[in-house]
Short mmCIF file of C-alpha atoms in Angstrom, two decimals:
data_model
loop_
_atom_site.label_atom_id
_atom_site.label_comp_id
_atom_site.label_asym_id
_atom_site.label_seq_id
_atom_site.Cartn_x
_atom_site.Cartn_y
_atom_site.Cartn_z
CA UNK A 1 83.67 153.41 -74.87
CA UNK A 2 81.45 155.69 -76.29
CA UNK A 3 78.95 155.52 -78.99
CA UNK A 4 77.72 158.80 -80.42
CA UNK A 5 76.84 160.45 -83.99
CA UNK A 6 79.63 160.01 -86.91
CA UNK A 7 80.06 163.96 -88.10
CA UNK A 8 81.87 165.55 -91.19
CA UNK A 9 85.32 165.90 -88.90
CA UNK A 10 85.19 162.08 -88.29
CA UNK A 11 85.21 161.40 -91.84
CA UNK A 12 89.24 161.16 -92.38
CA UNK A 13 89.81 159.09 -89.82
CA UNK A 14 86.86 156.84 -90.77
CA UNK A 15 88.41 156.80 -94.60
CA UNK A 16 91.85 155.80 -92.83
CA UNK A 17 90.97 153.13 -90.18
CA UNK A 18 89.09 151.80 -93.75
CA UNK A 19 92.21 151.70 -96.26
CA UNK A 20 93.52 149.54 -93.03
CA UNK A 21 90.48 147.82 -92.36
CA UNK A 22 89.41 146.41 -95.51
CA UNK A 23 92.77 147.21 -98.07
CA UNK A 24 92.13 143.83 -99.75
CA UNK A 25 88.22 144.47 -100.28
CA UNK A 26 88.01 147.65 -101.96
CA UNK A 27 87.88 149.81 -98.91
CA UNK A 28 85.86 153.02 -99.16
CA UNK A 29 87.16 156.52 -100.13
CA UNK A 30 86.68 159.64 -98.31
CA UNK A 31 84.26 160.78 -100.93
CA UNK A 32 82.19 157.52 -100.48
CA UNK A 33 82.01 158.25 -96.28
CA UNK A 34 80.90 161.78 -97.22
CA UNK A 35 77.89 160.67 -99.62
CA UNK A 36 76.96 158.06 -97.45
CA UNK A 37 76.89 160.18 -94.53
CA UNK A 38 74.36 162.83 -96.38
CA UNK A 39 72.22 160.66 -97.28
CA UNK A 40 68.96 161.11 -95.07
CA UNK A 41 67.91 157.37 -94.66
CA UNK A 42 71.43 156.89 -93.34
CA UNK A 43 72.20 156.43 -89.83
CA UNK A 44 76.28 156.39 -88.59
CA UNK A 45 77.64 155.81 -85.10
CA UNK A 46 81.12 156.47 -84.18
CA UNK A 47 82.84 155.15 -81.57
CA UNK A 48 85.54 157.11 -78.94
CA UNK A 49 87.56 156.12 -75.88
CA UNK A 50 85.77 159.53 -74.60
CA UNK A 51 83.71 162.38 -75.17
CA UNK A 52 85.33 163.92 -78.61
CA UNK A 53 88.38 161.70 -79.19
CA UNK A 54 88.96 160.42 -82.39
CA UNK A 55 87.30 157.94 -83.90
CA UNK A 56 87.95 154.19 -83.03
CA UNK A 57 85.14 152.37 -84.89
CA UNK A 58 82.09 153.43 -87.02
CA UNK A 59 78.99 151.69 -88.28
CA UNK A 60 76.31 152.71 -90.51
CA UNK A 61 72.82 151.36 -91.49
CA UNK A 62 69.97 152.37 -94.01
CA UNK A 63 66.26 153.02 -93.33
CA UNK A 64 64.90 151.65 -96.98
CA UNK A 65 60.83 151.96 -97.70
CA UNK A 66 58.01 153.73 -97.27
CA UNK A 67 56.57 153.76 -93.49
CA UNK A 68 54.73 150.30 -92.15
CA UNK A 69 57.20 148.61 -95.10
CA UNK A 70 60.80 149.59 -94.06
CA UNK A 71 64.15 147.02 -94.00
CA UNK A 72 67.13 148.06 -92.74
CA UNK A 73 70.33 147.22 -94.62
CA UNK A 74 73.98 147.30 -92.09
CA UNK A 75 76.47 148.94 -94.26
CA UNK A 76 79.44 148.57 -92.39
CA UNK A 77 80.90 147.95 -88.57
CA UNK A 78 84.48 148.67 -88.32
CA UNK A 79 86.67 148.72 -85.30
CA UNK A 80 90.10 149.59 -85.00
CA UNK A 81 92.33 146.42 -84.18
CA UNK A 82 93.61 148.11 -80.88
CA UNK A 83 90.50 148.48 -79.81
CA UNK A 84 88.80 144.64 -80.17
CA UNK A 85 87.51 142.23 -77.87
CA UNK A 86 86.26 145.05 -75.42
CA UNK A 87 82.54 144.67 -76.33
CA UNK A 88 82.97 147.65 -78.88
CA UNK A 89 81.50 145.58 -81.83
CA UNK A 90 78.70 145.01 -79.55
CA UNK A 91 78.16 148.51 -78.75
CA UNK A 92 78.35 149.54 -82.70
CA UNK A 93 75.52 147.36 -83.09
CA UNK A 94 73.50 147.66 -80.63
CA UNK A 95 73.07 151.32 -81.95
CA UNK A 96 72.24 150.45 -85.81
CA UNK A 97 69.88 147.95 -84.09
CA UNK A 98 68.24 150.83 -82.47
CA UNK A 99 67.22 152.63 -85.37
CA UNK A 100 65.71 149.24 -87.12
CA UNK A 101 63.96 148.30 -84.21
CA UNK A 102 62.40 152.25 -84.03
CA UNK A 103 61.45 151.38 -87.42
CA UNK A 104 60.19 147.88 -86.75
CA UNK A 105 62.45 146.69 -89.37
CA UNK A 106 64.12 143.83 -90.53
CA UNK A 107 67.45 143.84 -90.28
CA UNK A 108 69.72 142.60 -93.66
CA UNK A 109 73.53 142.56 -93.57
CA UNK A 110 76.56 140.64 -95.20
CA UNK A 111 79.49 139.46 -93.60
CA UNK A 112 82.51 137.64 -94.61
CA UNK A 113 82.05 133.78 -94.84
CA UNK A 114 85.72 133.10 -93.13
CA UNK A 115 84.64 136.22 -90.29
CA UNK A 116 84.39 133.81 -87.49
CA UNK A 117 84.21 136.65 -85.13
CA UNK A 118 81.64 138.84 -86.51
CA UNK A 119 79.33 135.68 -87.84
CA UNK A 120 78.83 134.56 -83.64
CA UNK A 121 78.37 138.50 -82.90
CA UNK A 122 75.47 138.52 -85.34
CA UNK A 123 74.06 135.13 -84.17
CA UNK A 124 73.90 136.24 -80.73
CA UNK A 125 72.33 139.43 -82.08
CA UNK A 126 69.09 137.07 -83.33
CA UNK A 127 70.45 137.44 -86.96
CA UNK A 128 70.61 133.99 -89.41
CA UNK A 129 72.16 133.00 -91.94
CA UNK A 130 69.80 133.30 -95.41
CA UNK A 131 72.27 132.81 -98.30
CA UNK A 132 75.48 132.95 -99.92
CA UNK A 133 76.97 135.37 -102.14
CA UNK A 134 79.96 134.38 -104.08
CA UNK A 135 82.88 136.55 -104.93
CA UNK A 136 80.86 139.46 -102.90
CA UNK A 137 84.38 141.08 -102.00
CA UNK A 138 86.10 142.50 -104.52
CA UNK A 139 89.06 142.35 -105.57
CA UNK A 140 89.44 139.30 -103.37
CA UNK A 141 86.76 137.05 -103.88
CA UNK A 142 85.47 136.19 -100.93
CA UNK A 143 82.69 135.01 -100.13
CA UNK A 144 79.96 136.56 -98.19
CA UNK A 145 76.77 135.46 -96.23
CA UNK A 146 73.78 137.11 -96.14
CA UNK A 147 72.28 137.05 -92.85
CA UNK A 148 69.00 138.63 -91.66
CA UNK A 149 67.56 139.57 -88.50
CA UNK A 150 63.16 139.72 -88.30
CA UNK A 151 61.63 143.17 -87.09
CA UNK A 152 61.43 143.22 -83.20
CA UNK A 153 58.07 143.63 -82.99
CA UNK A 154 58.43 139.87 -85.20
CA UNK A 155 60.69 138.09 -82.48
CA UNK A 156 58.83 139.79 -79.59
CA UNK A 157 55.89 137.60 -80.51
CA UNK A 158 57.81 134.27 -80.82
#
């Protein structure tokens, strides 16, 4: 697997592998992938089986604050079911986790309270647990857990 830059042309697919993904949690347009995507204090992998295939997972992450004062919010790691349980989760965020740790940044994220999977990814990853939001997911209700992960340059001196 390979984890390189999301571009424009990876955009449909991305918009796709979403209405799959996430159809009962209001899964993002193409038009939302697009914004987010422009948007300069965004960061968004992709991931390929090689060099310029399609798509097979994306994730994105934010760079919010002025310098010395930044967080780091995950907006989204998505994999294509065909393509789990081959580390490519892993891969997807090791790479947002590059960027926060560049910016010796926290690290904020929510996550489905019933994702199992994703929830001992994170954990694993140094994030925690820090709260609960109810009815996060819309239209379905779920809830979601709000997990956080301290700057590196924080857990480094531990």
């Amino acid at each position: 697997m390979i984890v390189d830059a999301l571009t424009p042309r990876d955009l449909p697919r991305c918009a796709d592998l979403e209405a799959e993904l996430f159809a009962g949690d209001s899964p993002w347009p193409l038009s939302g992938f697009v914004s987010e995507l422009a948007a300069s204090y965004n960061h968004y992998f992709a991931l390929r089986t090689e060099p310029d295939a399609p798509v097979v997972g994306y994730a994105g992450i934010s760079v919010l604050g002025p310098p010395g004062g930044h967080e780091c919010e995950v907006h989204t790691i998505a994999v294509d079911p065909d393509h789990r349980g081959r580390g490519s989760g892993r891969a997807l965020l090791d790479a947002l986790l590059e960027v926060a740790d560049a910016a010796s940044a926290p690290v904020f994220l929510e996550v489905r309270t019933d994702n199992a999977v994703a929830i001992s990814l994170y954990e694993r990853s140094g994030f925690a647990v820090a709260g609960v939001r109810r009815n996060y997911y819309q239209p379905s209700g779920a809830d979601a857990y709000t997990m956080v992960r301290p700057a590196a340059a924080e857990v480094n001196q531990s």
